[in-house]
Amino acid sequence: MPYISFGINEKTVTAAALGISFISLMLSFTSTGLGSFKIVVLAVCILCLIFNAVVYQVGFFILPFITGILKVREIRTGGFEIPPSQDVILKRVGGVYYSAQFQYAKLYESAAAGVQEEQTSYMDLWERAVASIDYPFKFCLISYPEDIIKFREDTETNRAAAQLRLGREREKPRPDAITLDKWEREVAKQNELLARLSSGEKPLGTLMYIMTMAVGVSPAAAIAAVKGQANELKATFSNALNVEISDLKGEDMKKCFDWEVAFPPALKDLKGSI
């Protein structure tokens, strides 16, 4: 089946679904002589509304599935192409193909939190992980100010939960030393965050993603190469650091690609796109 070149995203799909729902609703109320067909028209209207709600909630998962079935590829300005899988971005330059893939990086611990020895150890692990990669990649970090009140409330909640688990472990006849150490560290970490807030330090939120690129003589070769690099990055950082790496697809991938040029200047726009 040949590819169809067409720009498809959450906005176009939801707009089409809403348009079909509106037309179906108008037909069911204004047209006469439809008979039992009116029930079918109303059913189409309801199904389109349900589909629209699903796309709005989980469009990042639904759209790649739809484009994969329909073999739809998206051609963007500058000669960039998004294949039906919507998990990489391709461009042909000088007879070869460049393929880029984006990944989301979720840090469970910050190097800024904890004692000096933990910070030094974390940065040492980070340097070793980066040094083990033998091809270029980009690690992008976008910072934004957090709501201080909400951040304090969340921190106090996390501290209370850690203190509760620590107390329960201590009450056991034979408390586990490793578990005790874990929750003692967590309580100390939350106390340090609260102390830094009390000293006037403002909390910062972070959004992190990784971009890697590969070259191939064909689109399939370029895609295979970049996916191999992405899998290696995922394994390296997940094993060496307390980081969860996940591949980005659909609208999430397109946002990161657009952010390579310009990211949302307003805080509400940035949080609205996360």
Tab-separated table of C-alpha atoms in Angstrom:
chain	number	residue	atom	x	y	z
A	1	MET	CA	0.000	0.000	0.000
A	2	PRO	CA	1.532	3.383	-0.995
A	3	TYR	CA	2.089	6.071	1.589
A	4	ILE	CA	-0.289	9.019	1.815
A	5	SER	CA	1.377	12.377	2.435
A	6	PHE	CA	-0.821	14.363	4.771
A	7	GLY	CA	-0.444	16.437	7.914
A	8	ILE	CA	-2.312	14.726	10.737
A	9	ASN	CA	-2.282	15.632	14.411
A	10	GLU	CA	-4.594	15.821	17.401
A	11	LYS	CA	-6.103	19.122	16.260
A	12	THR	CA	-7.013	17.906	12.771
A	13	VAL	CA	-8.486	14.652	14.091
A	14	THR	CA	-10.554	16.327	16.811
A	15	ALA	CA	-11.724	19.016	14.378
A	16	ALA	CA	-12.808	16.353	11.877
A	17	ALA	CA	-14.612	14.360	14.582
A	18	LEU	CA	-16.405	17.460	15.866
A	19	GLY	CA	-17.352	18.437	12.315
A	20	ILE	CA	-18.850	15.021	11.600
A	21	SER	CA	-20.713	15.112	14.928
A	22	PHE	CA	-22.140	18.557	14.173
A	23	ILE	CA	-23.251	17.594	10.655
A	24	SER	CA	-24.813	14.358	11.918
A	25	LEU	CA	-26.660	16.217	14.655
A	26	MET	CA	-27.992	18.817	12.218
A	27	LEU	CA	-29.124	16.132	9.779
A	28	SER	CA	-30.965	14.216	12.475
A	29	PHE	CA	-32.944	17.283	13.604
A	30	THR	CA	-33.475	19.202	10.362
A	31	SER	CA	-33.881	16.508	7.707
A	32	THR	CA	-37.228	14.824	7.185
A	33	GLY	CA	-37.946	11.424	5.756
A	34	LEU	CA	-34.880	9.776	7.246
A	35	GLY	CA	-36.964	7.253	9.140
A	36	SER	CA	-34.922	4.627	10.912
A	37	PHE	CA	-31.761	6.065	9.311
A	38	LYS	CA	-32.004	8.909	11.843
A	39	ILE	CA	-30.929	6.450	14.555
A	40	VAL	CA	-27.817	5.610	12.533
A	41	VAL	CA	-27.014	9.322	12.116
A	42	LEU	CA	-27.377	9.923	15.860
A	43	ALA	CA	-25.188	6.892	16.577
A	44	VAL	CA	-22.491	8.320	14.291
A	45	CYS	CA	-22.732	11.624	16.161
A	46	ILE	CA	-22.318	9.934	19.549
A	47	LEU	CA	-19.452	7.729	18.358
A	48	CYS	CA	-17.587	10.730	16.945
A	49	LEU	CA	-17.988	12.596	20.234
A	50	ILE	CA	-16.658	9.598	22.162
A	51	PHE	CA	-13.761	9.241	19.717
A	52	ASN	CA	-13.014	12.958	20.096
A	53	ALA	CA	-12.846	12.590	23.890
A	54	VAL	CA	-10.525	9.577	23.589
A	55	VAL	CA	-8.179	11.432	21.214
A	56	TYR	CA	-8.143	14.414	23.573
A	57	GLN	CA	-7.104	12.203	26.502
A	58	VAL	CA	-4.721	9.705	24.860
A	59	GLY	CA	-4.073	11.138	21.408
A	60	PHE	CA	-0.330	10.521	21.799
A	61	PHE	CA	-1.132	6.785	21.734
A	62	ILE	CA	-4.104	6.701	19.345
A	63	LEU	CA	-2.701	8.797	16.478
A	64	PRO	CA	0.422	6.692	15.771
A	65	PHE	CA	-1.861	3.652	15.718
A	66	ILE	CA	-4.212	5.330	13.207
A	67	THR	CA	-1.440	6.634	10.947
A	68	GLY	CA	0.232	3.224	11.039
A	69	ILE	CA	-2.921	1.492	9.802
A	70	LEU	CA	-3.673	4.109	7.131
A	71	LYS	CA	0.010	4.396	6.088
A	72	VAL	CA	-0.148	8.175	6.465
A	73	ARG	CA	3.101	10.109	6.558
A	74	GLU	CA	3.446	13.784	7.403
A	75	ILE	CA	5.561	16.168	5.334
A	76	ARG	CA	6.726	19.198	7.300
A	77	THR	CA	8.368	22.458	6.295
A	78	GLY	CA	12.044	22.116	5.405
A	79	GLY	CA	11.786	18.660	3.858
A	80	PHE	CA	11.284	16.835	7.160
A	81	GLU	CA	9.142	13.721	7.049
A	82	ILE	CA	7.334	11.828	9.808
A	83	PRO	CA	6.631	8.177	8.881
A	84	PRO	CA	3.354	6.431	9.779
A	85	SER	CA	4.834	5.080	13.025
A	86	GLN	CA	5.328	8.708	14.198
A	87	ASP	CA	8.325	7.779	16.335
A	88	VAL	CA	11.174	9.293	14.264
A	89	ILE	CA	11.758	12.282	11.981
A	90	LEU	CA	13.461	11.808	8.601
A	91	LYS	CA	15.185	14.131	6.157
A	92	ARG	CA	17.059	13.394	2.941
A	93	VAL	CA	20.288	15.350	2.503
A	94	GLY	CA	22.769	14.731	-0.310
A	95	GLY	CA	21.515	11.272	-1.212
A	96	VAL	CA	21.479	9.918	2.366
A	97	TYR	CA	18.814	9.957	5.050
A	98	TYR	CA	19.081	11.476	8.511
A	99	SER	CA	16.819	10.107	11.224
A	100	ALA	CA	16.179	11.718	14.627
A	101	GLN	CA	14.483	10.185	17.646
A	102	PHE	CA	13.384	11.841	20.884
A	103	GLN	CA	13.149	10.308	24.353
A	104	TYR	CA	11.713	11.587	27.614
A	105	ALA	CA	13.991	11.470	30.661
A	106	LYS	CA	12.435	11.282	34.120
A	107	LEU	CA	14.798	11.799	37.041
A	108	TYR	CA	13.668	10.267	40.322
A	109	GLU	CA	16.448	11.964	42.290
A	110	SER	CA	18.177	15.285	41.856
A	111	ALA	CA	21.906	15.794	42.181
A	112	ALA	CA	21.125	19.019	44.043
A	113	ALA	CA	19.341	17.123	46.823
A	114	GLY	CA	21.227	15.119	49.402
A	115	VAL	CA	24.556	15.369	51.144
A	116	GLN	CA	27.774	16.376	49.408
A	117	GLU	CA	28.971	12.771	49.069
A	118	GLU	CA	25.754	11.763	47.282
A	119	GLN	CA	25.996	14.737	44.934
A	120	THR	CA	29.594	13.879	44.045
A	121	SER	CA	28.731	10.212	43.492
A	122	TYR	CA	25.754	11.079	41.287
A	123	MET	CA	27.757	13.454	39.093
A	124	ASP	CA	30.534	10.866	38.791
A	125	LEU	CA	28.016	8.277	37.573
A	126	TRP	CA	26.604	10.832	35.136
A	127	GLU	CA	30.030	11.581	33.663
A	128	ARG	CA	30.791	7.881	33.263
A	129	ALA	CA	27.456	7.257	31.530
A	130	VAL	CA	28.018	10.129	29.089
A	131	ALA	CA	31.622	9.068	28.412
A	132	SER	CA	30.493	5.544	27.484
A	133	ILE	CA	28.440	6.832	24.516
A	134	ASP	CA	30.501	6.907	21.310
A	135	TYR	CA	28.118	8.948	19.125
A	136	PRO	CA	26.648	12.460	19.440
A	137	PHE	CA	23.404	12.989	21.314
A	138	LYS	CA	21.663	15.969	22.849
A	139	PHE	CA	20.370	16.129	26.416
A	140	CYS	CA	17.946	19.057	26.670
A	141	LEU	CA	16.792	20.542	29.965
A	142	ILE	CA	13.992	23.121	30.212
A	143	SER	CA	13.562	24.748	33.630
A	144	TYR	CA	10.562	26.706	34.885
A	145	PRO	CA	9.485	28.143	38.275
A	146	GLU	CA	7.190	25.966	40.364
A	147	ASP	CA	4.284	27.159	42.501
A	148	ILE	CA	5.952	27.607	45.903
A	149	ILE	CA	2.798	26.915	47.941
A	150	LYS	CA	1.974	23.709	46.065
A	151	PHE	CA	5.608	22.581	46.138
A	152	ARG	CA	5.760	23.080	49.916
A	153	GLU	CA	2.504	21.183	50.415
A	154	ASP	CA	3.737	18.286	48.268
A	155	THR	CA	7.061	18.210	50.122
A	156	GLU	CA	5.354	18.184	53.528
A	157	THR	CA	3.066	15.384	52.329
A	158	ASN	CA	6.042	13.350	51.115
A	159	ARG	CA	7.849	13.907	54.424
A	160	ALA	CA	4.817	12.815	56.432
A	161	ALA	CA	4.455	9.674	54.304
A	162	ALA	CA	8.157	8.844	54.728
A	163	GLN	CA	7.974	9.430	58.499
A	164	LEU	CA	4.944	7.146	58.711
A	165	ARG	CA	6.706	4.325	56.850
A	166	LEU	CA	9.833	4.855	58.934
A	167	GLY	CA	7.809	4.647	62.153
A	168	ARG	CA	6.072	1.458	61.033
A	169	GLU	CA	9.392	-0.164	60.188
A	170	ARG	CA	10.864	0.782	63.579
A	171	GLU	CA	7.870	-0.745	65.369
A	172	LYS	CA	8.568	-4.166	63.872
A	173	PRO	CA	10.209	-6.758	66.169
A	174	ARG	CA	13.082	-7.086	63.700
A	175	PRO	CA	13.273	-3.946	61.555
A	176	ASP	CA	15.173	-4.235	58.296
A	177	ALA	CA	18.323	-2.092	58.321
A	178	ILE	CA	18.160	-1.380	54.577
A	179	THR	CA	14.526	-0.264	54.770
A	180	LEU	CA	15.276	1.930	57.787
A	181	ASP	CA	18.157	3.574	55.949
A	182	LYS	CA	15.958	4.151	52.890
A	183	TRP	CA	13.213	5.981	54.779
A	184	GLU	CA	15.673	7.878	56.981
A	185	ARG	CA	17.312	9.195	53.821
A	186	GLU	CA	13.914	10.132	52.391
A	187	VAL	CA	12.941	12.047	55.548
A	188	ALA	CA	16.301	13.844	55.532
A	189	LYS	CA	15.849	14.720	51.858
A	190	GLN	CA	12.393	16.230	52.409
A	191	ASN	CA	13.642	18.137	55.476
A	192	GLU	CA	16.458	19.584	53.384
A	193	LEU	CA	14.009	20.710	50.691
A	194	LEU	CA	11.827	22.418	53.309
A	195	ALA	CA	14.888	24.091	54.828
A	196	ARG	CA	15.916	25.421	51.421
A	197	LEU	CA	12.403	26.777	50.880
A	198	SER	CA	12.497	28.475	54.280
A	199	SER	CA	15.816	30.111	53.367
A	200	GLY	CA	14.157	31.795	50.387
A	201	GLU	CA	15.242	29.434	47.613
A	202	LYS	CA	12.629	29.081	44.880
A	203	PRO	CA	11.787	25.620	43.494
A	204	LEU	CA	12.354	24.910	39.822
A	205	GLY	CA	10.543	22.357	37.707
A	206	THR	CA	12.409	20.567	34.934
A	207	LEU	CA	11.415	19.016	31.642
A	208	MET	CA	14.115	16.824	30.114
A	209	TYR	CA	14.355	15.049	26.793
A	210	ILE	CA	17.096	13.365	24.767
A	211	MET	CA	17.627	13.610	21.017
A	212	THR	CA	19.843	11.297	18.990
A	213	MET	CA	20.450	11.187	15.241
A	214	ALA	CA	21.738	8.587	12.781
A	215	VAL	CA	22.453	8.380	9.044
A	216	GLY	CA	21.504	5.674	6.544
A	217	VAL	CA	21.494	5.077	2.799
A	218	SER	CA	17.732	4.469	2.962
A	219	PRO	CA	14.901	5.492	5.307
A	220	ALA	CA	14.756	1.977	6.761
A	221	ALA	CA	18.517	1.940	7.416
A	222	ALA	CA	18.431	5.374	9.070
A	223	ILE	CA	15.463	4.408	11.258
A	224	ALA	CA	17.090	1.131	12.317
A	225	ALA	CA	20.332	2.934	13.193
A	226	VAL	CA	18.689	5.665	15.268
A	227	LYS	CA	16.503	3.160	17.125
A	228	GLY	CA	19.594	1.143	17.982
A	229	GLN	CA	21.237	4.263	19.398
A	230	ALA	CA	18.079	5.161	21.333
A	231	ASN	CA	17.944	1.695	22.895
A	232	GLU	CA	21.595	2.001	23.911
A	233	LEU	CA	20.951	5.401	25.513
A	234	LYS	CA	17.975	3.987	27.378
A	235	ALA	CA	19.980	1.060	28.726
A	236	THR	CA	22.999	3.192	29.647
A	237	PHE	CA	21.191	5.901	31.588
A	238	SER	CA	18.630	3.579	33.179
A	239	ASN	CA	21.343	1.286	34.543
A	240	ALA	CA	23.875	3.920	35.612
A	241	LEU	CA	21.458	6.510	37.029
A	242	ASN	CA	18.043	6.557	38.662
A	243	VAL	CA	16.470	7.683	35.380
A	244	GLU	CA	13.480	6.395	33.448
A	245	ILE	CA	13.854	6.797	29.677
A	246	SER	CA	10.818	6.404	27.420
A	247	ASP	CA	10.496	6.861	23.658
A	248	LEU	CA	8.347	9.764	22.486
A	249	LYS	CA	5.783	9.376	19.712
A	250	GLY	CA	3.145	11.429	17.960
A	251	GLU	CA	2.435	14.888	19.328
A	252	ASP	CA	4.979	14.554	22.152
A	253	MET	CA	7.762	13.917	19.640
A	254	LYS	CA	6.593	16.795	17.435
A	255	LYS	CA	6.611	19.186	20.406
A	256	CYS	CA	10.234	18.334	21.175
A	257	PHE	CA	11.115	18.790	17.508
A	258	ASP	CA	9.460	22.223	17.483
A	259	TRP	CA	11.215	23.115	20.754
A	260	GLU	CA	14.535	22.696	18.955
A	261	VAL	CA	13.660	26.018	17.296
A	262	ALA	CA	11.545	27.731	19.967
A	263	PHE	CA	9.832	26.596	23.160
A	264	PRO	CA	6.744	28.193	24.801
A	265	PRO	CA	7.782	31.551	26.307
A	266	ALA	CA	4.941	31.637	28.861
A	267	LEU	CA	4.783	29.313	31.864
A	268	LYS	CA	1.104	28.460	31.330
A	269	ASP	CA	1.789	27.549	27.685
A	270	LEU	CA	4.705	25.310	28.666
A	271	LYS	CA	2.734	23.490	31.364
A	272	GLY	CA	-0.241	23.211	29.016
A	273	SER	CA	1.900	21.377	26.464
A	274	ILE	CA	3.394	18.887	28.940
